[in-house]
PDB file of C-alpha atoms in Angstrom:
ATOM      1  CA  GLY Z  24    -126.160  67.454   6.215  1.00  0.00           C
ATOM      2  CA  GLU Z  25    -129.733  68.528   6.595  1.00  0.00           C
ATOM      3  CA  SER Z  26    -132.436  66.344   5.205  1.00  0.00           C
ATOM      4  CA  VAL Z  27    -136.132  65.936   4.972  1.00  0.00           C
ATOM      5  CA  GLY Z  28    -137.442  62.512   4.104  1.00  0.00           C
ATOM      6  CA  LEU Z  29    -140.734  60.844   3.474  1.00  0.00           C
ATOM      7  CA  HIS Z  30    -141.581  57.521   5.011  1.00  0.00           C
ATOM      8  CA  LEU Z  31    -143.317  55.777   2.140  1.00  0.00           C
ATOM      9  CA  PRO Z  32    -142.757  56.253  -1.585  1.00  0.00           C
ATOM     10  CA  THR Z  33    -146.294  55.122  -2.435  1.00  0.00           C
ATOM     11  CA  LEU Z  34    -149.658  55.059  -0.714  1.00  0.00           C
ATOM     12  CA  SER Z  35    -152.983  53.728  -1.959  1.00  0.00           C
ATOM     13  CA  VAL Z  36    -156.272  54.580  -0.297  1.00  0.00           C
ATOM     14  CA  GLN Z  37    -159.927  54.010  -1.038  1.00  0.00           C
ATOM     15  CA  GLU Z  38    -161.972  56.990  -2.091  1.00  0.00           C
ATOM     16  CA  GLY Z  39    -163.606  58.494   0.966  1.00  0.00           C
ATOM     17  CA  ASP Z  40    -161.015  57.211   3.423  1.00  0.00           C
ATOM     18  CA  ASN Z  41    -158.559  59.447   5.222  1.00  0.00           C
ATOM     19  CA  SER Z  42    -154.944  59.571   4.058  1.00  0.00           C
ATOM     20  CA  ILE Z  43    -151.902  60.120   6.230  1.00  0.00           C
ATOM     21  CA  ILE Z  44    -148.549  60.976   4.693  1.00  0.00           C
ATOM     22  CA  ASN Z  45    -145.527  61.162   6.941  1.00  0.00           C
ATOM     23  CA  CYS Z  46    -142.234  62.987   6.843  1.00  0.00           C
ATOM     24  CA  ALA Z  47    -139.167  63.170   9.070  1.00  0.00           C
ATOM     25  CA  TYR Z  48    -136.568  65.921   9.238  1.00  0.00           C
ATOM     26  CA  SER Z  49    -133.092  66.146  10.658  1.00  0.00           C
ATOM     27  CA  ASN Z  50    -132.546  69.829  11.414  1.00  0.00           C
ATOM     28  CA  SER Z  51    -134.063  70.835  14.734  1.00  0.00           C
ATOM     29  CA  ALA Z  52    -133.419  74.489  13.807  1.00  0.00           C
ATOM     30  CA  SER Z  53    -135.949  74.375  10.958  1.00  0.00           C
ATOM     31  CA  ASP Z  54    -138.764  76.719  11.832  1.00  0.00           C
ATOM     32  CA  TYR Z  55    -141.084  76.517   8.870  1.00  0.00           C
ATOM     33  CA  PHE Z  56    -142.518  73.479   7.081  1.00  0.00           C
ATOM     34  CA  ILE Z  57    -144.675  73.138   4.016  1.00  0.00           C
ATOM     35  CA  TRP Z  58    -146.574  70.407   2.231  1.00  0.00           C
ATOM     36  CA  TYR Z  59    -146.788  70.499  -1.556  1.00  0.00           C
ATOM     37  CA  LYS Z  60    -148.852  68.548  -4.052  1.00  0.00           C
ATOM     38  CA  GLN Z  61    -147.473  67.827  -7.493  1.00  0.00           C
ATOM     39  CA  GLU Z  62    -149.626  66.489 -10.278  1.00  0.00           C
ATOM     40  CA  SER Z  63    -148.106  64.876 -13.327  1.00  0.00           C
ATOM     41  CA  GLY Z  64    -146.522  67.418 -15.652  1.00  0.00           C
ATOM     42  CA  LYS Z  65    -147.015  70.343 -13.299  1.00  0.00           C
ATOM     43  CA  GLY Z  66    -145.039  72.288 -10.757  1.00  0.00           C
ATOM     44  CA  PRO Z  67    -145.520  71.761  -7.006  1.00  0.00           C
ATOM     45  CA  GLN Z  68    -148.563  73.429  -5.533  1.00  0.00           C
ATOM     46  CA  PHE Z  69    -148.724  74.729  -1.971  1.00  0.00           C
ATOM     47  CA  ILE Z  70    -151.169  72.844   0.265  1.00  0.00           C
ATOM     48  CA  ILE Z  71    -150.539  73.936   3.826  1.00  0.00           C
ATOM     49  CA  ASP Z  72    -147.738  75.193   6.020  1.00  0.00           C
ATOM     50  CA  ILE Z  73    -146.881  75.254   9.704  1.00  0.00           C
ATOM     51  CA  ARG Z  74    -144.430  77.160  11.830  1.00  0.00           C
ATOM     52  CA  SER Z  75    -142.394  75.544  14.549  1.00  0.00           C
ATOM     53  CA  ASN Z  76    -144.296  77.347  17.306  1.00  0.00           C
ATOM     54  CA  MET Z  77    -147.388  75.330  16.381  1.00  0.00           C
ATOM     55  CA  ASP Z  78    -148.098  71.610  16.518  1.00  0.00           C
ATOM     56  CA  LYS Z  79    -151.230  71.499  14.392  1.00  0.00           C
ATOM     57  CA  ARG Z  80    -152.785  73.492  11.600  1.00  0.00           C
ATOM     58  CA  GLN Z  81    -155.949  72.795   9.665  1.00  0.00           C
ATOM     59  CA  GLY Z  82    -157.049  73.779   6.207  1.00  0.00           C
ATOM     60  CA  GLN Z  83    -159.828  72.632   3.972  1.00  0.00           C
ATOM     61  CA  ARG Z  84    -159.824  68.809   4.300  1.00  0.00           C
ATOM     62  CA  VAL Z  85    -156.134  68.879   5.232  1.00  0.00           C
ATOM     63  CA  THR Z  86    -154.370  68.929   8.578  1.00  0.00           C
ATOM     64  CA  VAL Z  87    -150.657  69.178   9.248  1.00  0.00           C
ATOM     65  CA  LEU Z  88    -149.214  67.881  12.499  1.00  0.00           C
ATOM     66  CA  LEU Z  89    -145.750  68.770  13.726  1.00  0.00           C
ATOM     67  CA  ASN Z  90    -143.984  66.795  16.432  1.00  0.00           C
ATOM     68  CA  LYS Z  91    -140.753  68.609  17.197  1.00  0.00           C
ATOM     69  CA  THR Z  92    -139.710  66.098  19.826  1.00  0.00           C
ATOM     70  CA  VAL Z  93    -139.293  63.329  17.267  1.00  0.00           C
ATOM     71  CA  LYS Z  94    -138.828  65.679  14.288  1.00  0.00           C
ATOM     72  CA  HIS Z  95    -141.847  64.353  12.487  1.00  0.00           C
ATOM     73  CA  LEU Z  96    -144.374  66.002  10.215  1.00  0.00           C
ATOM     74  CA  SER Z  97    -147.561  64.512   8.831  1.00  0.00           C
ATOM     75  CA  LEU Z  98    -150.237  65.513   6.353  1.00  0.00           C
ATOM     76  CA  GLN Z  99    -153.734  64.208   6.836  1.00  0.00           C
ATOM     77  CA  ILE Z 100    -156.247  64.401   4.020  1.00  0.00           C
ATOM     78  CA  ALA Z 101    -159.848  63.816   5.009  1.00  0.00           C
ATOM     79  CA  ALA Z 102    -162.320  62.025   2.752  1.00  0.00           C
ATOM     80  CA  THR Z 103    -159.735  61.460   0.029  1.00  0.00           C
ATOM     81  CA  GLN Z 104    -160.987  62.073  -3.492  1.00  0.00           C
ATOM     82  CA  PRO Z 105    -159.685  60.931  -6.906  1.00  0.00           C
ATOM     83  CA  GLY Z 106    -158.449  64.481  -7.517  1.00  0.00           C
ATOM     84  CA  ASP Z 107    -156.101  64.061  -4.553  1.00  0.00           C
ATOM     85  CA  SER Z 108    -154.039  61.518  -6.501  1.00  0.00           C
ATOM     86  CA  ALA Z 109    -150.618  63.118  -6.866  1.00  0.00           C
ATOM     87  CA  VAL Z 110    -147.131  63.169  -5.390  1.00  0.00           C
ATOM     88  CA  TYR Z 111    -146.883  64.918  -2.019  1.00  0.00           C
ATOM     89  CA  PHE Z 112    -143.708  66.548  -0.742  1.00  0.00           C
ATOM     90  CA  CYS Z 113    -142.803  67.957   2.600  1.00  0.00           C
ATOM     91  CA  ALA Z 114    -140.205  70.726   2.795  1.00  0.00           C
ATOM     92  CA  GLY Z 115    -138.415  72.497   5.605  1.00  0.00           C
ATOM     93  CA  LEU Z 116    -136.841  75.940   5.731  1.00  0.00           C
ATOM     94  CA  ASN Z 117    -133.632  76.262   7.700  1.00  0.00           C
ATOM     95  CA  THR Z 118    -132.350  79.349   9.481  1.00  0.00           C
ATOM     96  CA  GLY Z 119    -130.286  80.220   6.407  1.00  0.00           C
ATOM     97  CA  ASN Z 120    -133.484  80.614   4.329  1.00  0.00           C
ATOM     98  CA  GLN Z 121    -132.670  77.457   2.391  1.00  0.00           C
ATOM     99  CA  PHE Z 122    -135.283  74.821   1.605  1.00  0.00           C
ATOM    100  CA  TYR Z 123    -134.920  71.067   1.874  1.00  0.00           C
ATOM    101  CA  PHE Z 124    -137.464  68.764   0.280  1.00  0.00           C
ATOM    102  CA  GLY Z 125    -138.421  65.172   0.884  1.00  0.00           C
ATOM    103  CA  THR Z 126    -138.407  62.691  -1.972  1.00  0.00           C
ATOM    104  CA  GLY Z 127    -142.178  62.485  -2.192  1.00  0.00           C
ATOM    105  CA  THR Z 128    -145.020  60.054  -1.581  1.00  0.00           C
ATOM    106  CA  SER Z 129    -147.159  59.087  -4.543  1.00  0.00           C
ATOM    107  CA  LEU Z 130    -150.787  58.910  -3.432  1.00  0.00           C
ATOM    108  CA  THR Z 131    -153.219  56.839  -5.480  1.00  0.00           C
ATOM    109  CA  VAL Z 132    -156.914  57.062  -4.714  1.00  0.00           C
ATOM    110  CA  ILE Z 133    -158.865  53.953  -5.655  1.00  0.00           C
ATOM    111  CA  PRO Z 134    -162.450  54.711  -6.743  1.00  0.00           C
TER     112      PRO Z 134
ATOM    113  CA  GLU G 681    -153.009  86.641 -13.272  1.00  0.00           C
ATOM    114  CA  ALA G 682    -150.386  86.047 -10.578  1.00  0.00           C
ATOM    115  CA  GLN G 683    -147.851  83.626 -11.927  1.00  0.00           C
ATOM    116  CA  VAL G 684    -144.284  82.456 -12.321  1.00  0.00           C
ATOM    117  CA  THR G 685    -143.224  81.906 -15.911  1.00  0.00           C
ATOM    118  CA  GLN G 686    -140.255  79.975 -17.210  1.00  0.00           C
ATOM    119  CA  ASN G 687    -138.779  79.752 -20.671  1.00  0.00           C
ATOM    120  CA  PRO G 688    -138.122  77.589 -22.489  1.00  0.00           C
ATOM    121  CA  ARG G 689    -140.347  74.762 -21.273  1.00  0.00           C
ATOM    122  CA  TYR G 690    -138.313  72.154 -23.108  1.00  0.00           C
ATOM    123  CA  LEU G 691    -134.706  72.305 -24.239  1.00  0.00           C
ATOM    124  CA  ILE G 692    -132.344  69.855 -25.851  1.00  0.00           C
ATOM    125  CA  THR G 693    -128.739  70.971 -26.065  1.00  0.00           C
ATOM    126  CA  VAL G 694    -125.225  69.593 -26.326  1.00  0.00           C
ATOM    127  CA  THR G 695    -122.440  69.461 -23.790  1.00  0.00           C
ATOM    128  CA  GLY G 696    -120.646  72.764 -23.376  1.00  0.00           C
ATOM    129  CA  LYS G 697    -123.132  75.025 -25.130  1.00  0.00           C
ATOM    130  CA  LYS G 698    -124.070  77.852 -22.780  1.00  0.00           C
ATOM    131  CA  LEU G 699    -127.739  78.261 -22.066  1.00  0.00           C
ATOM    132  CA  THR G 700    -130.039  80.431 -19.992  1.00  0.00           C
ATOM    133  CA  VAL G 701    -133.410  79.535 -18.562  1.00  0.00           C
ATOM    134  CA  THR G 702    -135.467  82.596 -17.761  1.00  0.00           C
ATOM    135  CA  CYS G 703    -137.786  82.995 -14.801  1.00  0.00           C
ATOM    136  CA  SER G 704    -140.140  85.872 -14.192  1.00  0.00           C
ATOM    137  CA  GLN G 705    -142.781  86.592 -11.553  1.00  0.00           C
ATOM    138  CA  ASN G 706    -145.411  89.318 -11.493  1.00  0.00           C
ATOM    139  CA  MET G 707    -146.217  89.261  -7.775  1.00  0.00           C
ATOM    140  CA  ASN G 708    -143.504  91.623  -6.527  1.00  0.00           C
ATOM    141  CA  HIS G 709    -141.999  88.768  -4.554  1.00  0.00           C
ATOM    142  CA  GLU G 710    -138.656  89.230  -2.882  1.00  0.00           C
ATOM    143  CA  TYR G 711    -137.644  85.580  -2.498  1.00  0.00           C
ATOM    144  CA  MET G 712    -136.913  83.533  -5.608  1.00  0.00           C
ATOM    145  CA  SER G 713    -135.400  80.084  -6.024  1.00  0.00           C
ATOM    146  CA  TRP G 714    -134.267  77.579  -8.571  1.00  0.00           C
ATOM    147  CA  TYR G 715    -134.722  73.842  -8.014  1.00  0.00           C
ATOM    148  CA  ARG G 716    -133.924  70.743  -9.934  1.00  0.00           C
ATOM    149  CA  GLN G 717    -136.026  67.624  -9.693  1.00  0.00           C
ATOM    150  CA  ASP G 718    -134.605  64.186 -10.373  1.00  0.00           C
ATOM    151  CA  PRO G 719    -136.235  60.770  -9.908  1.00  0.00           C
ATOM    152  CA  GLY G 720    -135.666  59.410  -6.444  1.00  0.00           C
ATOM    153  CA  LEU G 721    -133.998  62.596  -5.246  1.00  0.00           C
ATOM    154  CA  GLY G 722    -136.924  64.960  -4.995  1.00  0.00           C
ATOM    155  CA  LEU G 723    -136.483  68.694  -5.350  1.00  0.00           C
ATOM    156  CA  ARG G 724    -133.105  70.187  -4.556  1.00  0.00           C
ATOM    157  CA  GLN G 725    -132.466  73.879  -4.275  1.00  0.00           C
ATOM    158  CA  ILE G 726    -129.793  75.201  -6.633  1.00  0.00           C
ATOM    159  CA  TYR G 727    -129.714  78.910  -5.798  1.00  0.00           C
ATOM    160  CA  TYR G 728    -131.972  81.344  -4.027  1.00  0.00           C
ATOM    161  CA  SER G 729    -132.259  85.086  -3.799  1.00  0.00           C
ATOM    162  CA  MET G 730    -133.591  87.104  -0.904  1.00  0.00           C
ATOM    163  CA  ASN G 731    -133.853  90.274  -2.973  1.00  0.00           C
ATOM    164  CA  VAL G 732    -132.276  92.225  -5.832  1.00  0.00           C
ATOM    165  CA  GLU G 733    -128.515  91.702  -6.005  1.00  0.00           C
ATOM    166  CA  VAL G 734    -128.637  89.144  -3.165  1.00  0.00           C
ATOM    167  CA  THR G 735    -128.110  85.525  -4.176  1.00  0.00           C
ATOM    168  CA  ASP G 736    -126.997  82.470  -2.208  1.00  0.00           C
ATOM    169  CA  LYS G 737    -126.024  78.919  -2.993  1.00  0.00           C
ATOM    170  CA  GLY G 738    -128.478  76.164  -2.285  1.00  0.00           C
ATOM    171  CA  ASP G 739    -127.776  72.489  -1.944  1.00  0.00           C
ATOM    172  CA  VAL G 740    -126.503  71.823  -5.488  1.00  0.00           C
ATOM    173  CA  PRO G 741    -125.042  75.037  -7.000  1.00  0.00           C
ATOM    174  CA  GLU G 742    -122.130  73.481  -8.923  1.00  0.00           C
ATOM    175  CA  GLY G 743    -122.296  74.181 -12.632  1.00  0.00           C
ATOM    176  CA  TYR G 744    -124.944  76.887 -12.318  1.00  0.00           C
ATOM    177  CA  LYS G 745    -125.011  80.668 -12.080  1.00  0.00           C
ATOM    178  CA  VAL G 746    -127.820  83.084 -11.346  1.00  0.00           C
ATOM    179  CA  SER G 747    -128.353  86.792 -11.325  1.00  0.00           C
ATOM    180  CA  ARG G 748    -130.951  89.061  -9.772  1.00  0.00           C
ATOM    181  CA  LYS G 749    -130.696  92.460 -11.399  1.00  0.00           C
ATOM    182  CA  GLU G 750    -134.430  93.134 -11.152  1.00  0.00           C
ATOM    183  CA  LYS G 751    -136.932  91.921  -8.598  1.00  0.00           C
ATOM    184  CA  ARG G 752    -139.124  90.131 -11.130  1.00  0.00           C
ATOM    185  CA  ASN G 753    -136.454  88.153 -13.005  1.00  0.00           C
ATOM    186  CA  PHE G 754    -134.143  85.384 -11.840  1.00  0.00           C
ATOM    187  CA  PRO G 755    -132.413  83.659 -14.760  1.00  0.00           C
ATOM    188  CA  LEU G 756    -130.535  80.389 -14.379  1.00  0.00           C
ATOM    189  CA  ILE G 757    -127.346  80.138 -16.412  1.00  0.00           C
ATOM    190  CA  LEU G 758    -125.500  76.975 -17.351  1.00  0.00           C
ATOM    191  CA  GLU G 759    -122.136  78.161 -18.682  1.00  0.00           C
ATOM    192  CA  SER G 760    -121.003  74.730 -19.839  1.00  0.00           C
ATOM    193  CA  PRO G 761    -123.821  72.199 -19.512  1.00  0.00           C
ATOM    194  CA  SER G 762    -122.980  68.568 -18.921  1.00  0.00           C
ATOM    195  CA  PRO G 763    -125.170  65.450 -19.208  1.00  0.00           C
ATOM    196  CA  ASN G 764    -125.536  65.234 -15.417  1.00  0.00           C
ATOM    197  CA  GLN G 765    -127.462  68.498 -15.579  1.00  0.00           C
ATOM    198  CA  THR G 766    -130.212  66.783 -17.510  1.00  0.00           C
ATOM    199  CA  SER G 767    -133.158  67.350 -15.245  1.00  0.00           C
ATOM    200  CA  LEU G 768    -136.485  69.064 -14.649  1.00  0.00           C
ATOM    201  CA  TYR G 769    -135.974  72.616 -13.391  1.00  0.00           C
ATOM    202  CA  PHE G 770    -138.416  74.727 -11.419  1.00  0.00           C
ATOM    203  CA  CYS G 771    -138.323  78.378 -10.547  1.00  0.00           C
ATOM    204  CA  ALA G 772    -140.325  79.565  -7.556  1.00  0.00           C
ATOM    205  CA  SER G 773    -141.080  82.807  -5.771  1.00  0.00           C
ATOM    206  CA  SER G 774    -142.624  84.022  -2.547  1.00  0.00           C
ATOM    207  CA  LEU G 775    -142.959  87.315  -0.754  1.00  0.00           C
ATOM    208  CA  ARG G 776    -140.708  85.998   2.029  1.00  0.00           C
ATOM    209  CA  PRO G 777    -139.077  82.552   2.449  1.00  0.00           C
ATOM    210  CA  TRP G 778    -141.659  81.669   5.097  1.00  0.00           C
ATOM    211  CA  GLU G 779    -144.628  82.648   2.939  1.00  0.00           C
ATOM    212  CA  THR G 780    -146.448  80.639   0.274  1.00  0.00           C
ATOM    213  CA  GLN G 781    -144.065  79.723  -2.526  1.00  0.00           C
ATOM    214  CA  TYR G 782    -145.400  79.677  -6.090  1.00  0.00           C
ATOM    215  CA  PHE G 783    -143.751  77.423  -8.638  1.00  0.00           C
ATOM    216  CA  GLY G 784    -143.364  77.859 -12.352  1.00  0.00           C
ATOM    217  CA  PRO G 785    -144.440  75.150 -14.812  1.00  0.00           C
ATOM    218  CA  GLY G 786    -140.952  73.673 -15.121  1.00  0.00           C
ATOM    219  CA  THR G 787    -138.256  73.427 -17.786  1.00  0.00           C
ATOM    220  CA  ARG G 788    -137.245  70.016 -18.960  1.00  0.00           C
ATOM    221  CA  LEU G 789    -133.596  70.043 -20.023  1.00  0.00           C
ATOM    222  CA  LEU G 790    -131.750  67.315 -21.880  1.00  0.00           C
ATOM    223  CA  VAL G 791    -127.989  67.691 -22.304  1.00  0.00           C
ATOM    224  CA  LEU G 792    -126.489  65.335 -24.871  1.00  0.00           C
TER     225      LEU G 792
END
């Protein structure tokens, strides 16, 4: 079946460093991908998205890279701050309008 | 304020006792979804709806029902809850599937 997975369950970075969170997907027909942030006790919050006709998209301090050849997605957070500590999920939308989520990477920012 | 609301936020029930979790959005969104979140498994889509009267099964629909009689509401129904449905449930909505999806605050369900 279709799947979206994250490479590392946990990631620790120093405050001010850049963070990179990776994700792999299995369905080459997926044409829309999203990164979510989930803080403890809250619902997922949209960070950034990318369509399959793009390979890079930038937001405020965040960049998403899409490599369709190896079916890989990454989220880069620049100058990581303590408020960035959370669980990050990638998700893909298949052609049937169904979403598949990764299991999440827990990011801890060390002051 | 644009938001997705869910009720109740917390629920403890017993096996077999029918329950409904309500979901409402005030953004005139067409696409709505229900997810469950379990440790180590991430978010899994239960059902989704492209518009009024249009619903489709997600990855884990067994034991759940939904309805979409109005655009703003998308209730999740557990006709006969079982302990394996103990989970954290999220409702979400977006204008289209490929647009920003907004999540509700979650409903934590415990089935004894």
